[in-house]
Structure formats: structure tokens, C-alpha cells
Amino acid sequence: MDKLEQLRSFIAQKHLDGVIVLSEYNRRYLSGFTGTSGALLITKEDQYLITDFRYIEQATSEAPAFHIINRQNSLIQSLKEQISTLNLQNIGFEGNLVSYDEYLQLSKSYVSLISISGAIEKIREVKNPTEIEIIQSAANIVDQAYEYILTVAKSGMTEQQLKAKLESKLLELGAEGTSFSTIVASGHRGALPHGVASDKIIEQGDMITLDFGAYYQGYASDITRTFAIGEPNPKLKEIYNIVLAANQKAIEAAKAGISSKALDAVARDYITKQGYGEAFGHSLGHGIGLDVHEGPVLAKNTDSALQVNNCVTIEPGIYIDGLGGVRIEDDILITENGCQRFTNSTKDLIIL
């Protein structure tokens, strides 16, 4: 069943006449349209893409399965007019993503608005072969970029300078851009799980955590590697080995049918047994796709079971204030009896 068929099955189940799609990721997912302005109206039998004159040619090329409407009024007004023309009554909308102002404008039409928060995102969680191939290409880019950074990183550089070299390489390798703000956390800043690059100078003995990703053909990769410039603190080497073992144990346990909660526990329980449970404060991982952070979430309070062709991260970490931290992250594809890694760059502790 393709994307639109799955959505139409949901429309029928919820007794809707149609669904409005305003969010960028969901719009692109369902239609293929990559323009920055547009809305979808998907009914039980047909589908419409409303945009403006700037994007008509692009929309016609990218979304051939959709009727393209060149709007003459505001996007919301054009949606309301089309809903009226089609005599639709019960309309689903992205309640978790639509702004309050947009909701107020839509609610002025004589229709019933029903939130379908998360429904399209749930469909997006299971990737098709084309999506999987693109995510693999995005992962290949970050693997190559990491191998490159190991040849240029040195003490005396700032984190910002290292970030610049990394991001320049990502673009050179074919990335459309970074999939999030690149994290470069060296020395004591390694204790910051989201320590984006700063003006801190990298020093001998620093462990450096690099968390970065690439967008390729609209899909994201997300990788974290930790390495050292000069001999690091023995405690950090110990922590590195614990985090690496937790990463490997979770990857070995990942497969269709395991609950997100149980998979998170594989890594979390191991780290806790080593005495660092309190230092692992975030979830084990998250889905990747058009958005770098999407479902499914791998967390200790999430019971949903993983499915074949979920694409998720495995990223345990330990963070010690005043000392530093370690995180090791891979992107994986869930299969029936296990998983396949998208990211394959070395996870050995590299000391430059």
C-alpha cells in the first residue's frame, strides 16, 4: 500500500471527507513537492496541491499525481474555496503542527475540523526501498566526512574551525546541507550533550564529541563519534569503552517486534550496571527520515514495537560535569531478524 492509500485508509477509518496538509515534511512526503509554499487537500478519491505562480512549473513536475491549483488568494482562503467547491464537511488537519492563527482562519469555514495529530508522521515511520537507499547515501556522506576530519583535527584549532572544515567537506561530498546544528564539544564541554561548536580552543588530551548529519535528496543522516587529541584522561577512556559496549549491545538487540522501551533498556541497564546510569539522561535514539528527529522514539517510557523498515539512531552517552563526555551514535535499519547499519565509520577510540 503506497503513502496515499495508507492515508486514505485512515480517512475512511476516521469517517473524514478529506485531510489538509500544511507542514513542509508531510507535504513533501505525500506529494514530492519541495517548494516552500503550498498546501495539500487529499480527499477520498482525489488530491490537490495548492501553491502560487512561483511554483506551478515545479509542482507540475514534482507532483504529477496531484491537481495543481494556482492560488489567487491567501493559501488558507484558497483551501477554504476548494473545500467549499468539493462540498467537504469533515476535514482532518495537523493539530500538532498547524498554527493557532491558521486554525482560526480555517474554523471560519462551515466545516468540522478534526485533529489528526501524528497520523501522517506514523505512516512516515516505515520507509520504502527508495527512502532507504537515499538514507544510506546520506549516511555514506557522514562516514566519509568523519574519516576526513580525523586527518585534519589538531590541537590549537577552535571548535568552530573544526566545524567549518567538517561542514565544508559534507557539501563537497554532495550533501544539500547539514541536518541540524553541528555539535563539536571538546574537553570539559563534552559533558554538554548538545554542545554546539564554540570558540573554545581544542587542547592536547581533549576528547572531542562530533554529532553531525547530512541532508541528501531531502533525507537526513545523524552520526556521533568521539575521538581524542593526545592521550585522554583514563576515566574518559573507561567511559568510552562502556558507551561503545552499550551501543553495540543495543544494535545487536535491535529487530522488528522489540519495544522501544526494551531496546532503550538494553543500553541503559548496561550503563547503569557500570555505575553511570545517572550520567545517561537522554533517550537511546529516534527515527530519521525527512526530519532528523521523527518517530519512532527509543525511550524508557515508550512501549511501541519497532517495525521492519524503521530507520532509527542508537546513541547512548555518558556525561560527567567538569570532566567531559562520550556519545557514539549509529543510524540503523530495522529488519525482521535484526538490523543493518547505515553508518559504518570506525568506532575504535582514535587518539590523534
Short mmCIF file of C-alpha atoms in Angstrom, two decimals:
data_model
loop_
_atom_site.label_atom_id
_atom_site.label_comp_id
_atom_site.label_asym_id
_atom_site.label_seq_id
_atom_site.Cartn_x
_atom_site.Cartn_y
_atom_site.Cartn_z
CA MET A 1 0.00 0.00 0.00
CA ASP A 2 1.51 3.36 -1.01
CA LYS A 3 1.52 6.57 1.03
CA LEU A 4 -1.73 8.00 -0.30
CA GLU A 5 -3.51 4.66 0.01
CA GLN A 6 -2.44 4.43 3.66
CA LEU A 7 -3.70 7.95 4.31
CA ARG A 8 -6.99 7.20 2.55
CA SER A 9 -7.40 4.12 4.70
CA PHE A 10 -7.02 6.39 7.73
CA ILE A 11 -9.51 8.90 6.24
CA ALA A 12 -12.08 6.13 5.85
CA GLN A 13 -11.43 4.78 9.35
CA LYS A 14 -11.98 8.22 10.89
CA HIS A 15 -15.02 8.99 8.69
CA LEU A 16 -13.38 12.08 7.18
CA ASP A 17 -14.14 13.67 3.83
CA GLY A 18 -10.56 14.81 3.42
CA VAL A 19 -7.34 15.97 5.01
CA ILE A 20 -5.49 19.30 4.83
CA VAL A 21 -1.68 19.10 4.88
CA LEU A 22 0.24 22.29 5.59
CA SER A 23 3.53 21.09 7.12
CA GLU A 24 6.59 21.04 4.89
CA TYR A 25 7.76 17.50 5.64
CA ASN A 26 4.32 15.90 5.31
CA ARG A 27 3.59 17.87 2.14
CA ARG A 28 6.83 16.68 0.55
CA TYR A 29 6.32 13.11 1.75
CA LEU A 30 2.86 12.75 0.26
CA SER A 31 3.29 14.73 -2.96
CA GLY A 32 7.00 15.02 -3.76
CA PHE A 33 6.68 18.81 -3.92
CA THR A 34 9.76 20.56 -2.50
CA GLY A 35 8.65 24.18 -2.79
CA THR A 36 8.44 26.31 0.32
CA SER A 37 4.82 27.42 -0.09
CA GLY A 38 1.87 25.14 -0.60
CA ALA A 39 -0.88 23.04 0.87
CA LEU A 40 -2.37 19.66 0.08
CA LEU A 41 -6.03 18.73 0.13
CA ILE A 42 -6.48 14.97 -0.05
CA THR A 43 -9.98 13.54 -0.33
CA LYS A 44 -11.32 10.01 -0.50
CA GLU A 45 -10.83 9.92 -4.26
CA ASP A 46 -8.54 12.75 -5.35
CA GLN A 47 -5.68 15.01 -4.32
CA TYR A 48 -4.90 18.68 -4.84
CA LEU A 49 -1.77 20.79 -4.42
CA ILE A 50 -2.41 24.49 -3.91
CA THR A 51 0.52 26.84 -4.46
CA ASP A 52 1.30 30.16 -6.16
CA PHE A 53 2.60 31.16 -9.58
CA ARG A 54 6.26 30.88 -8.49
CA TYR A 55 5.94 27.13 -8.09
CA ILE A 56 3.42 26.00 -10.71
CA GLU A 57 6.00 24.56 -13.10
CA GLN A 58 7.91 22.94 -10.24
CA ALA A 59 4.76 21.49 -8.71
CA THR A 60 3.62 20.08 -12.05
CA SER A 61 6.96 18.31 -12.42
CA GLU A 62 7.39 17.10 -8.85
CA ALA A 63 3.78 16.16 -8.04
CA PRO A 64 2.33 14.67 -11.24
CA ALA A 65 -0.32 12.70 -9.32
CA PHE A 66 -1.86 15.92 -7.94
CA HIS A 67 -4.18 18.50 -9.45
CA ILE A 68 -2.19 21.74 -9.26
CA ILE A 69 -4.16 24.83 -8.25
CA ASN A 70 -2.63 28.25 -8.82
CA ARG A 71 -3.98 30.22 -5.90
CA GLN A 72 -5.23 33.75 -6.38
CA ASN A 73 -5.90 34.46 -2.72
CA SER A 74 -4.14 33.50 0.51
CA LEU A 75 -3.25 29.85 0.97
CA ILE A 76 -5.90 29.35 3.65
CA GLN A 77 -8.56 31.17 1.65
CA SER A 78 -7.78 29.05 -1.40
CA LEU A 79 -8.09 25.91 0.71
CA LYS A 80 -11.46 27.05 2.03
CA GLU A 81 -12.67 27.76 -1.51
CA GLN A 82 -11.62 24.30 -2.70
CA ILE A 83 -13.26 22.65 0.30
CA SER A 84 -16.47 24.52 -0.49
CA THR A 85 -16.29 23.62 -4.19
CA LEU A 86 -15.95 19.94 -3.32
CA ASN A 87 -18.65 20.22 -0.62
CA LEU A 88 -16.47 18.60 2.04
CA GLN A 89 -17.69 18.63 5.64
CA ASN A 90 -15.40 16.67 7.97
CA ILE A 91 -11.79 17.75 7.46
CA GLY A 92 -8.71 16.41 9.17
CA PHE A 93 -5.85 18.76 9.92
CA GLU A 94 -2.41 18.54 11.56
CA GLY A 95 -3.42 19.73 15.00
CA ASN A 96 0.10 19.39 16.37
CA LEU A 97 1.60 21.47 13.55
CA VAL A 98 -0.98 23.99 12.36
CA SER A 99 -0.62 27.44 13.93
CA TYR A 100 -3.39 28.88 16.04
CA ASP A 101 -3.95 31.66 13.51
CA GLU A 102 -4.29 29.12 10.68
CA TYR A 103 -6.75 27.14 12.75
CA LEU A 104 -8.85 30.22 13.44
CA GLN A 105 -8.95 31.06 9.74
CA LEU A 106 -9.93 27.52 8.78
CA SER A 107 -12.55 27.33 11.50
CA LYS A 108 -14.42 30.26 9.96
CA SER A 109 -15.48 27.97 7.13
CA TYR A 110 -18.61 25.91 7.67
CA VAL A 111 -16.84 22.61 8.14
CA SER A 112 -15.96 20.36 11.02
CA LEU A 113 -12.22 20.32 11.79
CA ILE A 114 -10.78 17.15 13.33
CA SER A 115 -7.18 16.93 14.51
CA ILE A 116 -5.18 14.04 13.06
CA SER A 117 -2.03 14.82 15.04
CA GLY A 118 0.75 12.33 14.30
CA ALA A 119 -1.20 10.25 11.77
CA ILE A 120 0.92 11.13 8.72
CA GLU A 121 4.09 11.02 10.79
CA LYS A 122 3.17 7.45 11.81
CA ILE A 123 2.94 6.44 8.15
CA ARG A 124 6.32 8.09 7.55
CA GLU A 125 7.99 5.88 10.17
CA VAL A 126 8.10 2.87 7.84
CA LYS A 127 10.38 3.63 4.90
CA ASN A 128 10.07 2.29 1.38
CA PRO A 129 13.06 0.98 -0.63
CA THR A 130 13.70 4.33 -2.30
CA GLU A 131 13.78 6.16 1.03
CA ILE A 132 16.12 3.54 2.49
CA GLU A 133 18.50 3.91 -0.44
CA ILE A 134 18.59 7.70 -0.03
CA ILE A 135 19.19 7.47 3.73
CA GLN A 136 22.07 5.09 3.02
CA SER A 137 23.57 7.69 0.67
CA ALA A 138 23.20 10.36 3.37
CA ALA A 139 24.94 8.04 5.83
CA ASN A 140 27.77 7.38 3.38
CA ILE A 141 28.40 11.12 3.27
CA VAL A 142 28.80 11.46 7.05
CA ASP A 143 31.01 8.35 7.19
CA GLN A 144 33.36 9.85 4.63
CA ALA A 145 33.30 13.23 6.37
CA TYR A 146 34.31 11.65 9.68
CA GLU A 147 37.22 9.80 8.12
CA TYR A 148 38.32 13.13 6.62
CA ILE A 149 38.06 15.03 9.89
CA LEU A 150 40.43 12.56 11.53
CA THR A 151 43.10 13.73 9.09
CA VAL A 152 42.75 17.46 9.85
CA ALA A 153 41.75 17.78 13.51
CA LYS A 154 44.52 19.07 15.76
CA SER A 155 45.13 20.97 18.97
CA GLY A 156 45.12 24.74 18.66
CA MET A 157 42.03 24.78 16.45
CA THR A 158 38.77 26.13 17.80
CA GLU A 159 35.64 24.04 17.78
CA GLN A 160 34.18 26.46 15.25
CA GLN A 161 37.15 25.95 12.92
CA LEU A 162 36.73 22.18 13.14
CA LYS A 163 33.01 22.58 12.43
CA ALA A 164 33.78 24.69 9.36
CA LYS A 165 36.10 22.03 7.95
CA LEU A 166 33.54 19.32 8.62
CA GLU A 167 30.61 21.14 7.07
CA SER A 168 32.64 22.18 4.03
CA LYS A 169 33.52 18.52 3.48
CA LEU A 170 29.87 17.47 3.79
CA LEU A 171 28.94 19.85 0.99
CA GLU A 172 31.90 18.71 -1.11
CA LEU A 173 30.69 15.12 -0.73
CA GLY A 174 27.24 16.00 -2.06
CA ALA A 175 25.20 16.96 0.99
CA GLU A 176 22.45 19.52 0.41
CA GLY A 177 23.24 20.89 3.86
CA THR A 178 23.54 19.81 7.46
CA SER A 179 20.53 18.11 9.00
CA PHE A 180 20.92 20.02 12.30
CA SER A 181 23.32 22.36 14.08
CA THR A 182 26.67 20.57 14.21
CA ILE A 183 27.85 19.65 17.71
CA VAL A 184 31.56 19.94 18.44
CA ALA A 185 32.16 19.51 22.17
CA SER A 186 35.78 19.20 23.33
CA GLY A 187 37.33 18.69 26.75
CA HIS A 188 35.03 19.65 29.62
CA ARG A 189 32.37 20.75 27.09
CA GLY A 190 31.90 17.09 26.21
CA ALA A 191 29.62 16.96 29.26
CA LEU A 192 27.11 19.01 27.23
CA PRO A 193 25.00 16.55 25.18
CA HIS A 194 24.05 19.37 22.79
CA GLY A 195 27.24 21.42 22.99
CA VAL A 196 27.18 23.15 19.61
CA ALA A 197 30.57 24.38 18.37
CA SER A 198 32.07 27.30 20.30
CA ASP A 199 35.21 29.40 20.28
CA LYS A 200 36.88 27.02 22.75
CA ILE A 201 40.38 26.04 21.68
CA ILE A 202 40.95 22.29 21.36
CA GLU A 203 43.80 21.21 23.62
CA GLN A 204 46.05 18.18 23.98
CA GLY A 205 44.28 15.48 25.95
CA ASP A 206 40.80 16.65 24.92
CA MET A 207 38.15 14.15 23.95
CA ILE A 208 36.01 15.59 21.16
CA THR A 209 32.42 14.62 20.51
CA LEU A 210 31.22 15.29 16.96
CA ASP A 211 27.48 14.96 16.36
CA PHE A 212 26.54 15.90 12.81
CA GLY A 213 24.35 14.95 9.90
CA ALA A 214 23.78 15.47 6.21
CA TYR A 215 20.71 16.08 4.13
CA TYR A 216 20.73 14.25 0.82
CA GLN A 217 17.74 14.38 -1.55
CA GLY A 218 15.68 15.61 1.37
CA TYR A 219 16.56 12.81 3.81
CA ALA A 220 18.74 13.05 6.90
CA SER A 221 21.59 11.13 8.42
CA ASP A 222 22.80 11.60 12.00
CA ILE A 223 26.07 10.30 13.42
CA THR A 224 28.12 10.84 16.57
CA ARG A 225 31.72 9.86 17.06
CA THR A 226 34.08 10.70 19.91
CA PHE A 227 37.86 10.80 19.49
CA ALA A 228 40.87 12.27 21.31
CA ILE A 229 43.64 14.74 20.56
CA GLY A 230 46.56 13.33 22.53
CA GLU A 231 46.24 10.89 25.41
CA PRO A 232 42.93 11.48 27.22
CA ASN A 233 42.05 11.12 30.90
CA PRO A 234 41.96 7.39 31.80
CA LYS A 235 38.46 7.87 33.21
CA LEU A 236 37.24 9.05 29.82
CA LYS A 237 38.82 6.03 28.16
CA GLU A 238 36.91 3.82 30.60
CA ILE A 239 33.70 5.69 29.81
CA TYR A 240 34.36 5.37 26.09
CA ASN A 241 34.54 1.58 26.33
CA ILE A 242 31.29 1.46 28.33
CA VAL A 243 29.43 3.64 25.83
CA LEU A 244 30.80 1.62 22.91
CA ALA A 245 29.67 -1.63 24.52
CA ALA A 246 26.20 -0.15 25.17
CA ASN A 247 25.97 0.98 21.54
CA GLN A 248 26.95 -2.47 20.28
CA LYS A 249 24.61 -4.32 22.65
CA ALA A 250 21.64 -2.21 21.54
CA ILE A 251 22.45 -2.72 17.86
CA GLU A 252 22.68 -6.48 18.43
CA ALA A 253 19.28 -6.46 20.15
CA ALA A 254 17.50 -4.26 17.61
CA LYS A 255 14.94 -6.06 15.46
CA ALA A 256 11.29 -5.91 14.45
CA GLY A 257 8.97 -6.60 17.35
CA ILE A 258 11.15 -5.37 20.19
CA SER A 259 9.58 -2.49 22.07
CA SER A 260 11.26 0.90 22.09
CA LYS A 261 11.30 0.66 25.89
CA ALA A 262 13.03 -2.72 25.88
CA LEU A 263 15.67 -1.63 23.39
CA ASP A 264 16.40 1.51 25.40
CA ALA A 265 16.79 -0.72 28.48
CA VAL A 266 19.46 -2.85 26.80
CA ALA A 267 21.85 0.09 26.69
CA ARG A 268 20.57 1.88 29.81
CA ASP A 269 20.77 -1.17 32.07
CA TYR A 270 24.32 -1.90 30.94
CA ILE A 271 25.46 1.67 31.60
CA THR A 272 23.70 1.60 34.98
CA LYS A 273 25.47 -1.63 35.97
CA GLN A 274 28.77 0.07 35.21
CA GLY A 275 27.88 2.82 37.66
CA TYR A 276 26.95 5.61 35.24
CA GLY A 277 23.17 5.35 34.97
CA GLU A 278 22.61 8.89 36.24
CA ALA A 279 25.02 10.20 33.59
CA PHE A 280 22.89 8.85 30.70
CA GLY A 281 20.00 11.28 30.79
CA HIS A 282 18.56 11.20 27.28
CA SER A 283 16.73 8.57 25.26
CA LEU A 284 18.56 5.87 23.32
CA GLY A 285 17.53 7.14 19.91
CA HIS A 286 14.94 8.41 17.46
CA GLY A 287 13.71 7.90 13.94
CA ILE A 288 15.32 9.60 10.95
CA GLY A 289 13.86 10.44 7.58
CA LEU A 290 12.72 13.70 6.05
CA ASP A 291 13.16 15.13 9.54
CA VAL A 292 16.30 14.31 11.50
CA HIS A 293 14.17 13.74 14.61
CA GLU A 294 10.98 11.82 13.93
CA GLY A 295 9.29 8.65 15.12
CA PRO A 296 9.74 6.10 16.43
CA VAL A 297 11.36 7.33 19.65
CA LEU A 298 13.51 4.84 21.54
CA ALA A 299 12.94 5.80 25.16
CA LYS A 300 12.32 4.21 28.54
CA ASN A 301 8.69 5.36 28.58
CA THR A 302 7.74 4.34 25.01
CA ASP A 303 6.09 0.95 24.58
CA SER A 304 5.50 0.81 20.81
CA ALA A 305 7.17 -2.06 18.95
CA LEU A 306 9.69 -1.45 16.19
CA GLN A 307 8.65 -2.43 12.66
CA VAL A 308 10.50 -3.65 9.60
CA ASN A 309 11.98 -0.67 7.72
CA ASN A 310 12.00 1.72 10.66
CA CYS A 311 15.16 3.82 10.40
CA VAL A 312 16.45 4.86 13.82
CA THR A 313 19.51 6.04 15.70
CA ILE A 314 21.28 4.22 18.51
CA GLU A 315 23.12 6.83 20.60
CA PRO A 316 23.98 6.05 24.23
CA GLY A 317 26.15 8.55 26.06
CA ILE A 318 27.77 9.34 29.40
CA TYR A 319 28.37 12.92 30.54
CA ILE A 320 30.40 13.97 33.60
CA ASP A 321 30.38 17.64 34.62
CA GLY A 322 33.87 19.11 34.79
CA LEU A 323 35.43 16.11 33.04
CA GLY A 324 33.75 15.60 29.67
CA GLY A 325 31.65 13.02 27.94
CA VAL A 326 31.29 10.36 25.28
CA ARG A 327 28.49 9.61 22.83
CA ILE A 328 28.56 7.08 19.99
CA GLU A 329 25.71 7.10 17.51
CA ASP A 330 24.79 4.96 14.53
CA ASP A 331 21.89 5.01 12.10
CA ILE A 332 20.30 1.59 11.59
CA LEU A 333 17.58 -0.06 9.50
CA ILE A 334 15.27 -2.42 11.39
CA THR A 335 14.82 -5.81 9.72
CA GLU A 336 12.75 -8.88 10.55
CA ASN A 337 15.51 -10.64 12.48
CA GLY A 338 17.90 -7.83 13.36
CA CYS A 339 19.14 -4.64 11.81
CA GLN A 340 21.57 -3.23 9.28
CA ARG A 341 23.86 -0.30 9.98
CA PHE A 342 23.73 2.70 7.68
CA THR A 343 26.77 4.29 9.35
CA ASN A 344 29.94 2.25 9.19
CA SER A 345 32.85 4.56 10.06
CA THR A 346 35.18 3.28 12.75
CA LYS A 347 34.07 3.26 16.38
CA ASP A 348 37.51 2.45 17.73
CA LEU A 349 38.84 5.11 20.11
CA ILE A 350 41.03 7.18 17.82
CA ILE A 351 43.83 9.11 19.55
CA LEU A 352 45.45 11.63 17.22
#
